[in-house]
JSON list of C-alpha atoms in Angstrom, two decimals:
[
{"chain": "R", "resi": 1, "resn": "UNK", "atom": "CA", "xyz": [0.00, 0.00, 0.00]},
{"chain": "R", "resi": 2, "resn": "UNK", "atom": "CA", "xyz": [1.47, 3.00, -1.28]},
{"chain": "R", "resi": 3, "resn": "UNK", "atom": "CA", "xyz": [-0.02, 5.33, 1.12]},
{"chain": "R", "resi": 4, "resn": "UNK", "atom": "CA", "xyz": [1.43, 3.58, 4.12]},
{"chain": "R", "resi": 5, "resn": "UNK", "atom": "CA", "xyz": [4.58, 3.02, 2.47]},
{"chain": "R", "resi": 6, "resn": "UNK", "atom": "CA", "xyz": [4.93, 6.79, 2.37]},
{"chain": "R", "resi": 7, "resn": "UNK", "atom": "CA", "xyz": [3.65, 7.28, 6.16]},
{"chain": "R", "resi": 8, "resn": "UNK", "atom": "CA", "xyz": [6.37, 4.80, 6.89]},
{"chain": "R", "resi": 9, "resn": "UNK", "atom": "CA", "xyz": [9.19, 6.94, 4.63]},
{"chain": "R", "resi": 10, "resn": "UNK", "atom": "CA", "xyz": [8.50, 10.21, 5.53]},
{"chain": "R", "resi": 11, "resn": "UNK", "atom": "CA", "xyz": [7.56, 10.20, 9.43]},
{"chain": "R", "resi": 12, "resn": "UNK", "atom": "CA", "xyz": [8.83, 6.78, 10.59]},
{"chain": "R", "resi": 13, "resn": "UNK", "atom": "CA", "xyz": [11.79, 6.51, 12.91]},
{"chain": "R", "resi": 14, "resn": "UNK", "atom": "CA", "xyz": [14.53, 3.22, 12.40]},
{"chain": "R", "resi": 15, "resn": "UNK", "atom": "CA", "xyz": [15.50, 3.55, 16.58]},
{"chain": "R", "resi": 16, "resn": "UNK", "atom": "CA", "xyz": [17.75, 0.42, 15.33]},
{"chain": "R", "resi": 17, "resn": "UNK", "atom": "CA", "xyz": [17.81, -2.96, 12.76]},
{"chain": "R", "resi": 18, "resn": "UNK", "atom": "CA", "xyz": [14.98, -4.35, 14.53]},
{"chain": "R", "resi": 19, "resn": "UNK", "atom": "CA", "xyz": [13.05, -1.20, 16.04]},
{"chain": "R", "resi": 20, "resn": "UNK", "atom": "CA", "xyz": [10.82, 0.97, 13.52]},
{"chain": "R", "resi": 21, "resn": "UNK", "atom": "CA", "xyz": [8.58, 3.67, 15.37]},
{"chain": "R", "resi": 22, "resn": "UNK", "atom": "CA", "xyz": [5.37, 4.96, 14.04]},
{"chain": "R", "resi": 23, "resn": "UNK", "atom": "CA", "xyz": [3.72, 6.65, 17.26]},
{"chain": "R", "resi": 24, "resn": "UNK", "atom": "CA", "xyz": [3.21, 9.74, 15.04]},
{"chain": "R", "resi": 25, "resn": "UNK", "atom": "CA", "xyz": [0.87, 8.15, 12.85]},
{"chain": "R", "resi": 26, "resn": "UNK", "atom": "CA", "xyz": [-0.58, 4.72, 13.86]},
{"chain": "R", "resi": 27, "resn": "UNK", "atom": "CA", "xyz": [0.34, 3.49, 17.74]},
{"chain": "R", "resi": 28, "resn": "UNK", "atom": "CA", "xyz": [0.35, 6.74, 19.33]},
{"chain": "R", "resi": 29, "resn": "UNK", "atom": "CA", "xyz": [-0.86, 9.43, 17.35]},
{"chain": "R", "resi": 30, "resn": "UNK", "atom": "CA", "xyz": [-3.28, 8.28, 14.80]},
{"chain": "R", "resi": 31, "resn": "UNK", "atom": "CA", "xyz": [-3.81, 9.45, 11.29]},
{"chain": "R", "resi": 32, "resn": "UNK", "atom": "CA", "xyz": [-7.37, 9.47, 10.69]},
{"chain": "R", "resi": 33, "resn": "UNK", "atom": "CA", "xyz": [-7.51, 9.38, 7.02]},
{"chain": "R", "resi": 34, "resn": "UNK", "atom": "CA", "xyz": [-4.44, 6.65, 6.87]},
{"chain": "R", "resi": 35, "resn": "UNK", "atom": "CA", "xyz": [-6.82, 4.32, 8.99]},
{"chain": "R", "resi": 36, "resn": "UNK", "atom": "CA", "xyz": [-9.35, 4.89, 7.06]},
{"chain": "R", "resi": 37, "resn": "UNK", "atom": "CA", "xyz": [-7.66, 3.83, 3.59]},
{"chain": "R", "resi": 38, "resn": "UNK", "atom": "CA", "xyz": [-6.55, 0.84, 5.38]},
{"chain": "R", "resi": 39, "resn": "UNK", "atom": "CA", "xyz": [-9.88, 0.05, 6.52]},
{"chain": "R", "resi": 40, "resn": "UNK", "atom": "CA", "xyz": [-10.70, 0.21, 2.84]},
{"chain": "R", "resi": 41, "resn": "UNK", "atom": "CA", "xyz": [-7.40, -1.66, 1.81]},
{"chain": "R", "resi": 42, "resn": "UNK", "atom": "CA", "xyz": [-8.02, -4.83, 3.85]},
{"chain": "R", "resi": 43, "resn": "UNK", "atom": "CA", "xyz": [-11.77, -4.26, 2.91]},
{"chain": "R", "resi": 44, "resn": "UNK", "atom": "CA", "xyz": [-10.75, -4.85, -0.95]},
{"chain": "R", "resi": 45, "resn": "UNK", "atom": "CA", "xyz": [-8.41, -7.81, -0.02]},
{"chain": "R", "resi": 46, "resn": "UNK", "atom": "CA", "xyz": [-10.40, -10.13, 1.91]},
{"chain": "R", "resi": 47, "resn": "UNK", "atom": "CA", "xyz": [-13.66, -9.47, 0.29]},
{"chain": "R", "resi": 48, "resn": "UNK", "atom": "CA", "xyz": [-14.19, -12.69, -0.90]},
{"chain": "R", "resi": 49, "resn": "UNK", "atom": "CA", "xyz": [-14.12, -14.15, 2.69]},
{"chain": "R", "resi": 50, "resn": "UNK", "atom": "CA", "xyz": [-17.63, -12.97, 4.18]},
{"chain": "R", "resi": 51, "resn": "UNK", "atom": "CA", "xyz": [-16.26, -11.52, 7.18]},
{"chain": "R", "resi": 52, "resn": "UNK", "atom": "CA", "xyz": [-18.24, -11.70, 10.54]},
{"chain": "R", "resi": 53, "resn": "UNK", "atom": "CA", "xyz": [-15.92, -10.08, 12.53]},
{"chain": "R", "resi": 54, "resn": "UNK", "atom": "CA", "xyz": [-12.74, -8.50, 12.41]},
{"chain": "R", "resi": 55, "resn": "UNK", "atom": "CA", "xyz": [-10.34, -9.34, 15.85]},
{"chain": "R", "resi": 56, "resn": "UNK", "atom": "CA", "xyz": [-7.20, -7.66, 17.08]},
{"chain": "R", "resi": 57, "resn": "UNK", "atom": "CA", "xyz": [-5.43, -6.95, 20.05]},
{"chain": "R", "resi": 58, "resn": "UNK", "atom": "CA", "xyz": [-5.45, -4.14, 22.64]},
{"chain": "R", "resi": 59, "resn": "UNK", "atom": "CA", "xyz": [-3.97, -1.05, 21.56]},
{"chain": "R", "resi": 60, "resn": "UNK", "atom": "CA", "xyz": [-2.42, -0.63, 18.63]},
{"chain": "R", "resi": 61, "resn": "UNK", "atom": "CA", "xyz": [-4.50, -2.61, 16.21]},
{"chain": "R", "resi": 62, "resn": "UNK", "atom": "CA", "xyz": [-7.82, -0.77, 17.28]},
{"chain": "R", "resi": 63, "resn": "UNK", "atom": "CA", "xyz": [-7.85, 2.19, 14.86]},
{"chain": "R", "resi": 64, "resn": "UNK", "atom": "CA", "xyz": [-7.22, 0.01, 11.58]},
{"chain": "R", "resi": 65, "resn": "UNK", "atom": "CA", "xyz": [-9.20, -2.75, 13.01]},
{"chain": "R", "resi": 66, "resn": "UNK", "atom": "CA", "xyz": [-12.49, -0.32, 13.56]},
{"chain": "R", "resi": 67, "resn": "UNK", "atom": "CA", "xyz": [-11.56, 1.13, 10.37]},
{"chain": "R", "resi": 68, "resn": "UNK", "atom": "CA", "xyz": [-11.83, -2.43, 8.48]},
{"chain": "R", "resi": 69, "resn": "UNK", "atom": "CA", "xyz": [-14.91, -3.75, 10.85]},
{"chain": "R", "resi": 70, "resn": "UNK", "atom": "CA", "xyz": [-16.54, 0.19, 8.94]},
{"chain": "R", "resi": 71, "resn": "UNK", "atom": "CA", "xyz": [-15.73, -1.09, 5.75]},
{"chain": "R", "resi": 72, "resn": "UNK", "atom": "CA", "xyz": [-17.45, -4.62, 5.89]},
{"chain": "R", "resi": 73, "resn": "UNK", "atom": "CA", "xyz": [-19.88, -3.68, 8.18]},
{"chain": "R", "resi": 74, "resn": "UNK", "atom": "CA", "xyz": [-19.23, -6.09, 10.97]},
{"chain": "R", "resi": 75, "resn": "UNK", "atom": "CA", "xyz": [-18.68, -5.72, 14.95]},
{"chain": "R", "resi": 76, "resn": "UNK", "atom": "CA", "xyz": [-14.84, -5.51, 16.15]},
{"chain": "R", "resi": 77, "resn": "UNK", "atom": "CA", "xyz": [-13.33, -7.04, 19.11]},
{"chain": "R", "resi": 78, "resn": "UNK", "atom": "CA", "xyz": [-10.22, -6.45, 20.78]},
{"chain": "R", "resi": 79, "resn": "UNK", "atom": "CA", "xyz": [-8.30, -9.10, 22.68]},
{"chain": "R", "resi": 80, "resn": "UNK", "atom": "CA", "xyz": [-7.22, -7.91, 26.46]},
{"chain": "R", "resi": 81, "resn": "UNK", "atom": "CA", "xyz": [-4.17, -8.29, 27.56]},
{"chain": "R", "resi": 82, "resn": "UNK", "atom": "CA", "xyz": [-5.21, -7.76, 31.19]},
{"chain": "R", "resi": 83, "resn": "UNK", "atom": "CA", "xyz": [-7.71, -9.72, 32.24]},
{"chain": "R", "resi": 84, "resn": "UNK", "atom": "CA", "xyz": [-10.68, -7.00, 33.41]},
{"chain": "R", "resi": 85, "resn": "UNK", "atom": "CA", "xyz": [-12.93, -7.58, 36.43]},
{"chain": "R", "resi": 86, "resn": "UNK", "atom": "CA", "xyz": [-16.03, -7.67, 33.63]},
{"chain": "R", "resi": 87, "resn": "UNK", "atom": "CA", "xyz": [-14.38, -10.61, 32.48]},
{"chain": "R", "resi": 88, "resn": "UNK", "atom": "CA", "xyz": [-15.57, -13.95, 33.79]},
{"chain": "R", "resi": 89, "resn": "UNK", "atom": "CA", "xyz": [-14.11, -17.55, 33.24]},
{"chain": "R", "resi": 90, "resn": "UNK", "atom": "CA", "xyz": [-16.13, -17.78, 29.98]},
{"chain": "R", "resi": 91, "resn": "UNK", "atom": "CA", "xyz": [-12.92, -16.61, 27.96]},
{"chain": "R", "resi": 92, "resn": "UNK", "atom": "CA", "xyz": [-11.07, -17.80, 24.85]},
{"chain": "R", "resi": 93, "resn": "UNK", "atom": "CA", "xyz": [-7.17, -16.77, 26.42]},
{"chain": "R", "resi": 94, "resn": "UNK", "atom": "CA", "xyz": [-3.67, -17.53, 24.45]},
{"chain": "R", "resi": 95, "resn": "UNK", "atom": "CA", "xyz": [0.10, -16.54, 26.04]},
{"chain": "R", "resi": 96, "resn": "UNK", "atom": "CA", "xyz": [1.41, -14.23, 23.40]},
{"chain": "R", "resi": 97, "resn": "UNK", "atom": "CA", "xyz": [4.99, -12.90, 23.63]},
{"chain": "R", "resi": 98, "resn": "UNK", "atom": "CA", "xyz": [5.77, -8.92, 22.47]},
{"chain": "R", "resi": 99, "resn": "UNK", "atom": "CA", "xyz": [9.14, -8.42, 20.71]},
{"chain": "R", "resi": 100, "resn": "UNK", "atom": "CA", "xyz": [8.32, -4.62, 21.30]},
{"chain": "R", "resi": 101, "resn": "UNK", "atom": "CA", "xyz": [7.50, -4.50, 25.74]},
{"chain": "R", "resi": 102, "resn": "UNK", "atom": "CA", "xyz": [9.78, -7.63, 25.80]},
{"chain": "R", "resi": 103, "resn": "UNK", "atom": "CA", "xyz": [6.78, -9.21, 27.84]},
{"chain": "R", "resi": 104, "resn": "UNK", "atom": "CA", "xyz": [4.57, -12.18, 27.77]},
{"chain": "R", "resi": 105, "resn": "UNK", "atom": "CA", "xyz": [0.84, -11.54, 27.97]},
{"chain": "R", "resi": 106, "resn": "UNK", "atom": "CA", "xyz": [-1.94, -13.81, 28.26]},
{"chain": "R", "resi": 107, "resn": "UNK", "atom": "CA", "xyz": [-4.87, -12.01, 26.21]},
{"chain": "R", "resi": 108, "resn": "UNK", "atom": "CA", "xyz": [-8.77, -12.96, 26.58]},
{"chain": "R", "resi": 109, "resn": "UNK", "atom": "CA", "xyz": [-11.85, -12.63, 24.50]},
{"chain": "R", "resi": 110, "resn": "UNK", "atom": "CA", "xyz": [-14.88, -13.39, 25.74]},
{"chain": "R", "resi": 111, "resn": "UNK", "atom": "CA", "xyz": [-17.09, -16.33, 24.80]},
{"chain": "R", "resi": 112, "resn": "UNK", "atom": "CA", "xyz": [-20.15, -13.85, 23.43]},
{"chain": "R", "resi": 113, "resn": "UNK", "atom": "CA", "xyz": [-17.94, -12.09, 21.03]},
{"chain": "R", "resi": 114, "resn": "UNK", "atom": "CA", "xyz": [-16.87, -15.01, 18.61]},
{"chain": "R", "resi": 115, "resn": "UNK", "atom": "CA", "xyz": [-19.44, -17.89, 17.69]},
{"chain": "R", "resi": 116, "resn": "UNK", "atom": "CA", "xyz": [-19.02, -20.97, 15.96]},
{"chain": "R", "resi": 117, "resn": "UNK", "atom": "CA", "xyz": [-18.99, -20.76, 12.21]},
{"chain": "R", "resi": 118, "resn": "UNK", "atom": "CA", "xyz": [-17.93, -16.73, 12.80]},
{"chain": "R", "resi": 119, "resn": "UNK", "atom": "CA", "xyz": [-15.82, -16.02, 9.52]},
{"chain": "R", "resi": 120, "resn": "UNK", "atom": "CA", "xyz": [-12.71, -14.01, 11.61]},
{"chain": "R", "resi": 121, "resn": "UNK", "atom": "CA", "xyz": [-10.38, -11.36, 10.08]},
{"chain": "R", "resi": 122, "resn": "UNK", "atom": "CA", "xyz": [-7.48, -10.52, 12.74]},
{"chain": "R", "resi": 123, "resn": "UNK", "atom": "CA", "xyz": [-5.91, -7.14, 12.30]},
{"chain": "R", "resi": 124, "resn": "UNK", "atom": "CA", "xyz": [-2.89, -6.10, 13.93]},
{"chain": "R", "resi": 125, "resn": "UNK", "atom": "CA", "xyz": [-0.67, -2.87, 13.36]},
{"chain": "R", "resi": 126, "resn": "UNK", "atom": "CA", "xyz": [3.01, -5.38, 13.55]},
{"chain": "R", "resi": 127, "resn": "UNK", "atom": "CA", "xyz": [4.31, -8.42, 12.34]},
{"chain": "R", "resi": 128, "resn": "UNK", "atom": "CA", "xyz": [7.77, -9.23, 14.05]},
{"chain": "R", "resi": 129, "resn": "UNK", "atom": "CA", "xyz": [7.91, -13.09, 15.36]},
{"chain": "R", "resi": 130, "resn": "UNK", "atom": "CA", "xyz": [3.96, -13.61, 14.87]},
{"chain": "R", "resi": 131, "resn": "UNK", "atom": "CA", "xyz": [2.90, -14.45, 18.62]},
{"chain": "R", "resi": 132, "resn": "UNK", "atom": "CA", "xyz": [0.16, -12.48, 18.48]},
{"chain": "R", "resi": 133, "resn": "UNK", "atom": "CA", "xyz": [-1.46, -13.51, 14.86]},
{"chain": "R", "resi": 134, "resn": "UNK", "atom": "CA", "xyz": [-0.95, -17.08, 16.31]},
{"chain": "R", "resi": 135, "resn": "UNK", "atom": "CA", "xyz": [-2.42, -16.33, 19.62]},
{"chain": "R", "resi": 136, "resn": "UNK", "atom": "CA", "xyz": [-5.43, -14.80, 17.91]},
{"chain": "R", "resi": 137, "resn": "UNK", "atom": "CA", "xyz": [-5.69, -17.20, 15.92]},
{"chain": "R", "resi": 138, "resn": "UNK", "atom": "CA", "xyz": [-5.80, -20.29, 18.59]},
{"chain": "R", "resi": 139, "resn": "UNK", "atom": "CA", "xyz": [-8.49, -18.04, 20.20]},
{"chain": "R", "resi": 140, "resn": "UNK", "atom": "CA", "xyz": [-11.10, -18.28, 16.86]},
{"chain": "R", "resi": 141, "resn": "UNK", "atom": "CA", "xyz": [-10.46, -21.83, 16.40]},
{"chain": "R", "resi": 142, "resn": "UNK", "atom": "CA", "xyz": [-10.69, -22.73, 19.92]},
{"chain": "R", "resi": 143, "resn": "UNK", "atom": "CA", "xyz": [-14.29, -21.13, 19.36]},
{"chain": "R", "resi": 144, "resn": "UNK", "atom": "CA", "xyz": [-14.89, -23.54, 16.34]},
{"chain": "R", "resi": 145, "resn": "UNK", "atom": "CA", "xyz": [-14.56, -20.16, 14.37]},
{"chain": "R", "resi": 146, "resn": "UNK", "atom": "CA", "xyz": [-12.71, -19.61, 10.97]},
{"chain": "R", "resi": 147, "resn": "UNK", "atom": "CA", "xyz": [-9.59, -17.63, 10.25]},
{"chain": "R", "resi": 148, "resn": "UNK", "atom": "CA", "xyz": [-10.40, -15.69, 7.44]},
{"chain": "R", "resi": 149, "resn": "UNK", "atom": "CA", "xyz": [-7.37, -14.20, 7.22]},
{"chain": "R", "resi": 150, "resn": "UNK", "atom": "CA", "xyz": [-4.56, -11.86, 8.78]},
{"chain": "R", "resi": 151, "resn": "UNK", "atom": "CA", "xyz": [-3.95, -8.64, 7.74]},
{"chain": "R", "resi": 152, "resn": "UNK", "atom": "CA", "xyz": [-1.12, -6.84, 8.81]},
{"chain": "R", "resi": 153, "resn": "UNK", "atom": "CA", "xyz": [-0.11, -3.04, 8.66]},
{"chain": "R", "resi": 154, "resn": "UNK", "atom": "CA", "xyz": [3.60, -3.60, 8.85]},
{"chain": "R", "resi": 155, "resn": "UNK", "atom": "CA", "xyz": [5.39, -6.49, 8.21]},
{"chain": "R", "resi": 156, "resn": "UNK", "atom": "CA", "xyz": [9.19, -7.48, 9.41]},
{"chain": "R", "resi": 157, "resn": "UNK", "atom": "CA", "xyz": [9.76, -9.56, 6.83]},
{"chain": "R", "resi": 158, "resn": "UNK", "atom": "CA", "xyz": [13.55, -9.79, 8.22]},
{"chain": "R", "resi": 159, "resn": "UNK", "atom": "CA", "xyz": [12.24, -11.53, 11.21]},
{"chain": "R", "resi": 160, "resn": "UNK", "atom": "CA", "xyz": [10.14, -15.14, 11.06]},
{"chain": "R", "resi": 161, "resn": "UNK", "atom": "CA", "xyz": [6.97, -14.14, 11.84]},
{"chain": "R", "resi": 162, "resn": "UNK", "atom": "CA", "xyz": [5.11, -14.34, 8.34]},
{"chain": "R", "resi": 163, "resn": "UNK", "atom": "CA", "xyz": [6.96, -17.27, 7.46]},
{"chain": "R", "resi": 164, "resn": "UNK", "atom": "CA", "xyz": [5.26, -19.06, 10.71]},
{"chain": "R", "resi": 165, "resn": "UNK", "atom": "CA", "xyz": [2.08, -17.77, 9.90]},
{"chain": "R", "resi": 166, "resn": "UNK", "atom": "CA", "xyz": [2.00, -18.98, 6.50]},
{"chain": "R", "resi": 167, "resn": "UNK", "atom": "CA", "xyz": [3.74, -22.32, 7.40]},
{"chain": "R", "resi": 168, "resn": "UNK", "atom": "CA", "xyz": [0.40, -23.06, 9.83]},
{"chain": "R", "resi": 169, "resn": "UNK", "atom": "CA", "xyz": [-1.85, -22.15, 6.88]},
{"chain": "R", "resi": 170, "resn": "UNK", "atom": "CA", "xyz": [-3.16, -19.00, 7.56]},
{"chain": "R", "resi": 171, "resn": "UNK", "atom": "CA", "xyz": [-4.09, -16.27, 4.58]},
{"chain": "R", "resi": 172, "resn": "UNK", "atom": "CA", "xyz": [-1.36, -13.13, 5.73]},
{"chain": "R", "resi": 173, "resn": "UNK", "atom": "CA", "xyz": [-1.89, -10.01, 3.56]},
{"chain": "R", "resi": 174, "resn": "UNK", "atom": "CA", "xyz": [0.31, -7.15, 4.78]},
{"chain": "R", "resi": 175, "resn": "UNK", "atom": "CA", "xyz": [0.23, -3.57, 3.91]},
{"chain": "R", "resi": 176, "resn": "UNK", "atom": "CA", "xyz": [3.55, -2.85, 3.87]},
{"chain": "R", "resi": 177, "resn": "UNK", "atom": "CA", "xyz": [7.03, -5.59, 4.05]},
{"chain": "R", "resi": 178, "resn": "UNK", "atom": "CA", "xyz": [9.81, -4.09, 5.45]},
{"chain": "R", "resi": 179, "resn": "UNK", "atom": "CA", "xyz": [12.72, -5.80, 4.09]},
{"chain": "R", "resi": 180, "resn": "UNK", "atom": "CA", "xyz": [15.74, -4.06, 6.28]},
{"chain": "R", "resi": 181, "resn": "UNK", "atom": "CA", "xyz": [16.27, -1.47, 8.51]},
{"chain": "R", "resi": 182, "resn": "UNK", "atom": "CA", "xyz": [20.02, -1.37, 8.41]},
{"chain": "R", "resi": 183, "resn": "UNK", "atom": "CA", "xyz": [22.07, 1.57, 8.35]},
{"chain": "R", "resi": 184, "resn": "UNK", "atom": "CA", "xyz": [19.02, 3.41, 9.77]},
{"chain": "R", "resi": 185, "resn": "UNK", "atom": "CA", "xyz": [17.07, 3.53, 6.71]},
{"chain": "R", "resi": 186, "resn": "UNK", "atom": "CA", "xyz": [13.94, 1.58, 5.73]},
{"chain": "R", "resi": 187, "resn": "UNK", "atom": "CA", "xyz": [13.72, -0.90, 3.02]},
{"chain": "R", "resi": 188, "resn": "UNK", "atom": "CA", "xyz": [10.51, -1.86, 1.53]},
{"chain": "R", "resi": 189, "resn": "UNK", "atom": "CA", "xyz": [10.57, -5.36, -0.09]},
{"chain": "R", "resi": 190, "resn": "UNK", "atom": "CA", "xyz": [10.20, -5.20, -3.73]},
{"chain": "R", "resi": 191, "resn": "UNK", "atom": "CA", "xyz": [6.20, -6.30, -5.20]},
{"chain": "R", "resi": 192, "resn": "UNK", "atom": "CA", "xyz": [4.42, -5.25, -7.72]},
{"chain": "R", "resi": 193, "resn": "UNK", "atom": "CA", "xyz": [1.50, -2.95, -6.28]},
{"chain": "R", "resi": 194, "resn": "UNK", "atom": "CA", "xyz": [-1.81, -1.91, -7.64]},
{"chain": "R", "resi": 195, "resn": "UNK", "atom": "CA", "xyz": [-2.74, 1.45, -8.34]},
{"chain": "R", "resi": 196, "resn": "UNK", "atom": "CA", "xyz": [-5.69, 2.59, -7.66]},
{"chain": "R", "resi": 197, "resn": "UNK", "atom": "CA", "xyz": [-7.78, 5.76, -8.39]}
]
């Protein structure tokens, strides 16, 4: 995507060969008009799946997960990765490590939100190692829902995480594949892109 691509060139910051920050525009400060082109993006991607719901996972996959959830005109729910007092034992829960906090985190979704036969998009703003695709992931099939797919703002595709994802079978669409991010500069990998009007 083009449009993220640019975000990502013009206002993100390479803190080092693993690290790219993008609190100005997506997981801090959000850019309105960016989410909403996503929304649209993974809208046009997936929409031969018949989305029921689109899932991420608290914070940063919110905005582009609403965003999407607009576009196909479904409810969104976000994963917790504190359990809340609301939150009974009737919960779907998965142990997902973050590359980013350096943390483990067991997130929950309740029972209500995802039904059997649900056709389930997960959204998420990063794609380092892929412990939280996967943990969404075990939460929709432990459900007896379907992964529809997994679409991704940015994608590390220096680190394993897409290769896992695709390796258990799950669709993976992401927005933008950063290649490198040696020498303090992002690199994009090379594919052929779409352009719209």
């Amino acid at each position: 995507m083009r449009l993220l691509k640019d975000k990502i060139k013009t206002d993100g910051i390479v803190l080092n060969e693993n690290v790219l920050k993008v609190d100005s525009f997506i997981n801090h400060q959000m850019d309105p008009k960016l989410m909403k082109e996503i929304g649209k993006e993974f809208a046009r991607l997936f929409k031969e799946e018949e989305i029921t719901k689109v899932l991420t996972i608290e914070s940063s996959g919110i905005a582009p997960a609403i965003m999407t959830g607009l576009e196909f005109d479904v409810p969104v729910i976000f994963a917790r990765k504190r359990k809340s007092l609301t939150l009974t034992s009737d919960v779907y829960t998965a142990k997902v490590y973050s590359f980013t906090k350096q943390e483990t985190n067991e997130i929950t979704v309740s029972h209500k939100y995802i039904e059997e036969g649900d056709n389930v998009l997960i959204v998420d703003d990063f794609l380092a190692n892929g412990q939280a695709a996967i943990g969404l992931a075990k939460m929709v099939e432990q459900a007896g829902a379907n992964v529809s797919g997994i679409g991704i703002l940015i994608e590390k595709s220096f680190q394993p995480g897409a290769e896992e994802i695709r390796k258990q079978g799950y669709r993976l669409e992401s927005l933008a594949r950063v290649k490198s991010l040696a020498g303090g500069k992002v690199q994009f990998v090379e594919t052929k892109e779409t352009v719209y009007q």
